[in-house]
GROMACS .gro file of C-alpha atoms in nm:
model
  210
    1UNK     CA    1  -1.781  -1.585  -0.071
    2UNK     CA    2  -1.936  -1.521   0.275
    3UNK     CA    3  -2.153  -1.234   0.339
    4UNK     CA    4  -1.899  -1.029   0.560
    5UNK     CA    5  -1.663  -1.046   0.251
    6UNK     CA    6  -1.912  -0.954  -0.026
    7UNK     CA    7  -2.020  -0.599  -0.135
    8UNK     CA    8  -2.355  -0.674  -0.281
    9UNK     CA    9  -2.482  -0.422  -0.556
   10UNK     CA   10  -2.854  -0.543  -0.543
   11UNK     CA   11  -3.097  -0.481  -0.272
   12UNK     CA   12  -3.157  -0.815  -0.069
   13UNK     CA   13  -3.496  -0.919  -0.003
   14UNK     CA   14  -3.452  -0.867   0.354
   15UNK     CA   15  -3.450  -0.488   0.364
   16UNK     CA   16  -3.137  -0.286   0.380
   17UNK     CA   17  -2.822  -0.453   0.190
   18UNK     CA   18  -2.588  -0.211   0.358
   19UNK     CA   19  -2.724  -0.226   0.713
   20UNK     CA   20  -2.753  -0.612   0.693
   21UNK     CA   21  -2.399  -0.620   0.569
   22UNK     CA   22  -2.275  -0.398   0.849
   23UNK     CA   23  -2.445  -0.599   1.106
   24UNK     CA   24  -2.319  -0.920   0.974
   25UNK     CA   25  -1.971  -0.761   0.999
   26UNK     CA   26  -2.029  -0.671   1.358
   27UNK     CA   27  -2.109  -1.019   1.438
   28UNK     CA   28  -1.812  -1.164   1.263
   29UNK     CA   29  -1.557  -0.917   1.430
   30UNK     CA   30  -1.685  -0.970   1.780
   31UNK     CA   31  -1.655  -1.350   1.712
   32UNK     CA   32  -1.286  -1.321   1.632
   33UNK     CA   33  -1.228  -1.106   1.924
   34UNK     CA   34  -1.399  -1.357   2.164
   35UNK     CA   35  -1.175  -1.634   2.021
   36UNK     CA   36  -0.874  -1.407   2.074
   37UNK     CA   37  -0.998  -1.341   2.434
   38UNK     CA   38  -0.924  -1.721   2.485
   39UNK     CA   39  -0.589  -1.722   2.330
   40UNK     CA   40  -0.443  -1.973   2.571
   41UNK     CA   41  -0.686  -2.236   2.426
   42UNK     CA   42  -0.550  -2.163   2.062
   43UNK     CA   43  -0.213  -2.303   1.915
   44UNK     CA   44   0.020  -2.052   1.754
   45UNK     CA   45  -0.109  -2.090   1.413
   46UNK     CA   46  -0.463  -2.062   1.514
   47UNK     CA   47  -0.374  -1.729   1.685
   48UNK     CA   48  -0.211  -1.597   1.389
   49UNK     CA   49  -0.483  -1.690   1.150
   50UNK     CA   50  -0.745  -1.531   1.394
   51UNK     CA   51  -0.560  -1.212   1.420
   52UNK     CA   52  -0.516  -1.193   1.032
   53UNK     CA   53  -0.871  -1.256   0.968
   54UNK     CA   54  -0.972  -1.000   1.240
   55UNK     CA   55  -0.775  -0.737   1.081
   56UNK     CA   56  -0.902  -0.800   0.732
   57UNK     CA   57  -1.273  -0.805   0.841
   58UNK     CA   58  -1.216  -0.498   1.045
   59UNK     CA   59  -1.037  -0.330   0.786
   60UNK     CA   60  -1.329  -0.404   0.515
   61UNK     CA   61  -1.585  -0.285   0.781
   62UNK     CA   62  -1.429   0.044   0.855
   63UNK     CA   63  -1.369   0.122   0.492
   64UNK     CA   64  -1.744   0.045   0.418
   65UNK     CA   65  -1.851   0.281   0.701
   66UNK     CA   66  -1.606   0.542   0.600
   67UNK     CA   67  -1.680   0.558   0.228
   68UNK     CA   68  -2.053   0.452   0.235
   69UNK     CA   69  -2.253   0.461   0.572
   70UNK     CA   70  -2.126   0.775   0.717
   71UNK     CA   71  -2.132   0.990   0.403
   72UNK     CA   72  -2.484   0.883   0.314
   73UNK     CA   73  -2.609   0.950   0.645
   74UNK     CA   74  -2.443   1.280   0.684
   75UNK     CA   75  -2.589   1.407   0.353
   76UNK     CA   76  -2.919   1.291   0.440
   77UNK     CA   77  -2.945   1.423   0.776
   78UNK     CA   78  -2.742   1.745   0.739
   79UNK     CA   79  -3.061   1.957   0.779
   80UNK     CA   80  -3.130   1.817   1.135
   81UNK     CA   81  -2.869   1.941   1.379
   82UNK     CA   82  -2.962   1.704   1.661
   83UNK     CA   83  -2.918   1.390   1.431
   84UNK     CA   84  -2.611   1.515   1.271
   85UNK     CA   85  -2.449   1.570   1.612
   86UNK     CA   86  -2.537   1.207   1.705
   87UNK     CA   87  -2.373   1.086   1.396
   88UNK     CA   88  -2.072   1.316   1.454
   89UNK     CA   89  -2.019   1.156   1.807
   90UNK     CA   90  -2.045   0.800   1.690
   91UNK     CA   91  -1.810   0.877   1.402
   92UNK     CA   92  -1.561   1.045   1.622
   93UNK     CA   93  -1.572   0.759   1.867
   94UNK     CA   94  -1.488   0.522   1.582
   95UNK     CA   95  -1.201   0.729   1.481
   96UNK     CA   96  -1.059   0.740   1.831
   97UNK     CA   97  -1.045   0.385   1.850
   98UNK     CA   98  -0.854   0.307   1.533
   99UNK     CA   99  -0.497   0.390   1.654
  100UNK     CA  100  -0.541   0.166   1.968
  101UNK     CA  101  -0.682  -0.117   1.757
  102UNK     CA  102  -0.416  -0.080   1.481
  103UNK     CA  103  -0.135  -0.107   1.759
  104UNK     CA  104  -0.304  -0.424   1.905
  105UNK     CA  105  -0.333  -0.596   1.570
  106UNK     CA  106   0.026  -0.528   1.445
  107UNK     CA  107   0.174  -0.653   1.761
  108UNK     CA  108  -0.058  -0.955   1.780
  109UNK     CA  109  -0.002  -1.038   1.403
  110UNK     CA  110   0.386  -0.998   1.451
  111UNK     CA  111   0.412  -1.204   1.764
  112UNK     CA  112   0.101  -1.427   1.801
  113UNK     CA  113   0.275  -1.603   2.086
  114UNK     CA  114   0.221  -1.287   2.302
  115UNK     CA  115  -0.152  -1.212   2.217
  116UNK     CA  116  -0.287  -1.068   2.526
  117UNK     CA  117  -0.643  -1.212   2.613
  118UNK     CA  118  -0.724  -0.930   2.827
  119UNK     CA  119  -0.649  -0.679   2.563
  120UNK     CA  120  -0.876  -0.871   2.331
  121UNK     CA  121  -1.158  -0.872   2.583
  122UNK     CA  122  -1.108  -0.471   2.624
  123UNK     CA  123  -1.155  -0.430   2.240
  124UNK     CA  124  -1.449  -0.661   2.250
  125UNK     CA  125  -1.633  -0.470   2.503
  126UNK     CA  126  -1.532  -0.139   2.320
  127UNK     CA  127  -1.633  -0.242   1.981
  128UNK     CA  128  -1.961  -0.417   2.115
  129UNK     CA  129  -2.066  -0.081   2.252
  130UNK     CA  130  -1.977   0.112   1.943
  131UNK     CA  131  -2.168  -0.155   1.734
  132UNK     CA  132  -2.471  -0.164   1.963
  133UNK     CA  133  -2.500   0.224   1.923
  134UNK     CA  134  -2.452   0.196   1.548
  135UNK     CA  135  -2.729  -0.065   1.522
  136UNK     CA  136  -2.967   0.124   1.759
  137UNK     CA  137  -2.911   0.487   1.625
  138UNK     CA  138  -2.746   0.468   1.276
  139UNK     CA  139  -2.911   0.182   1.103
  140UNK     CA  140  -3.265   0.275   1.179
  141UNK     CA  141  -3.182   0.636   1.050
  142UNK     CA  142  -3.010   0.480   0.733
  143UNK     CA  143  -3.315   0.267   0.662
  144UNK     CA  144  -3.560   0.567   0.715
  145UNK     CA  145  -3.360   0.841   0.533
  146UNK     CA  146  -3.118   0.709   0.264
  147UNK     CA  147  -3.303   0.595  -0.045
  148UNK     CA  148  -3.212   0.249  -0.211
  149UNK     CA  149  -3.105   0.436  -0.530
  150UNK     CA  150  -2.846   0.644  -0.308
  151UNK     CA  151  -2.737   0.331  -0.134
  152UNK     CA  152  -2.662   0.143  -0.457
  153UNK     CA  153  -2.482   0.437  -0.625
  154UNK     CA  154  -2.245   0.476  -0.328
  155UNK     CA  155  -2.178   0.114  -0.315
  156UNK     CA  156  -2.086   0.100  -0.686
  157UNK     CA  157  -1.860   0.393  -0.625
  158UNK     CA  158  -1.697   0.225  -0.351
  159UNK     CA  159  -1.669  -0.104  -0.550
  160UNK     CA  160  -1.507   0.075  -0.846
  161UNK     CA  161  -1.253   0.238  -0.616
  162UNK     CA  162  -1.142  -0.120  -0.499
  163UNK     CA  163  -1.141  -0.239  -0.854
  164UNK     CA  164  -0.948   0.064  -0.988
  165UNK     CA  165  -0.673   0.017  -0.740
  166UNK     CA  166  -0.644  -0.349  -0.802
  167UNK     CA  167  -0.654  -0.315  -1.178
  168UNK     CA  168  -0.352  -0.068  -1.159
  169UNK     CA  169  -0.131  -0.358  -1.156
  170UNK     CA  170  -0.109  -0.620  -1.450
  171UNK     CA  171  -0.059  -0.966  -1.279
  172UNK     CA  172  -0.324  -1.144  -1.097
  173UNK     CA  173  -0.089  -1.180  -0.808
  174UNK     CA  174  -0.023  -0.815  -0.817
  175UNK     CA  175  -0.396  -0.724  -0.831
  176UNK     CA  176  -0.457  -0.942  -0.526
  177UNK     CA  177  -0.168  -0.768  -0.338
  178UNK     CA  178  -0.294  -0.423  -0.413
  179UNK     CA  179  -0.648  -0.515  -0.292
  180UNK     CA  180  -0.502  -0.667   0.016
  181UNK     CA  181  -0.321  -0.355   0.079
  182UNK     CA  182  -0.607  -0.128   0.020
  183UNK     CA  183  -0.810  -0.352   0.271
  184UNK     CA  184  -0.507  -0.308   0.525
  185UNK     CA  185  -0.513   0.081   0.513
  186UNK     CA  186  -0.826   0.149   0.682
  187UNK     CA  187  -0.696   0.006   1.005
  188UNK     CA  188  -0.315   0.034   0.970
  189UNK     CA  189  -0.284   0.388   0.820
  190UNK     CA  190  -0.259   0.673   1.082
  191UNK     CA  191  -0.548   0.862   1.150
  192UNK     CA  192  -0.526   1.230   1.074
  193UNK     CA  193  -0.627   1.486   1.343
  194UNK     CA  194  -0.993   1.587   1.291
  195UNK     CA  195  -1.030   1.346   1.000
  196UNK     CA  196  -1.393   1.300   0.881
  197UNK     CA  197  -1.513   0.992   0.706
  198UNK     CA  198  -1.637   1.188   0.389
  199UNK     CA  199  -1.774   1.034   0.074
  200UNK     CA  200  -1.545   0.953  -0.229
  201UNK     CA  201  -1.715   1.242  -0.397
  202UNK     CA  202  -1.683   1.487  -0.116
  203UNK     CA  203  -2.009   1.645   0.016
  204UNK     CA  204  -2.179   1.586  -0.315
  205UNK     CA  205  -2.352   1.254  -0.250
  206UNK     CA  206  -2.658   1.179  -0.496
  207UNK     CA  207  -2.956   1.143  -0.286
  208UNK     CA  208  -3.207   1.055  -0.548
  209UNK     CA  209  -3.216   0.838  -0.850
  210UNK     CA  210  -3.048   0.993  -1.143
   0.00000   0.00000   0.00000
């Protein structure tokens, strides 16, 4: 399993499991958008697979930020209004991009012969700007203010959420279908007005070792 597909529950030797994972996901997502920006060079099957994999990686990434990165940062920095505002702006910018991304991905996956290279380039630029800001602002804050214990606890909660959803179906095929659908939801479901990417536990994120 590649690093962008895994959700490690132990801290890697190179500091910051979640930060390293998010940065790798950024790199992979941008690679797929770069490929789609050269869609005329790809045959129909290559386009279809590229769009499908982009959607899967982007969905996983958004869910990871939605349920782990942003909640932990918000809880850790809630006493600092300036930093909280920075997090809120980046979070809002991410939310604002989801509907447009969803339309592009759905249309491209339904009709890969009509993938628009200029649209892929447009999203490459928007997401690269978003990712650059996350890596410049959020990742250092996360490394500085979120404890390894809190990070691992929230990753365990996130993984349990995925496993519980998949286990609700009996057959291996059904579990795989359920997990695929859960991964899709981050990028395919509507974004509610003023939705915030809160923790699975609401505001009560444990910030110290139990």
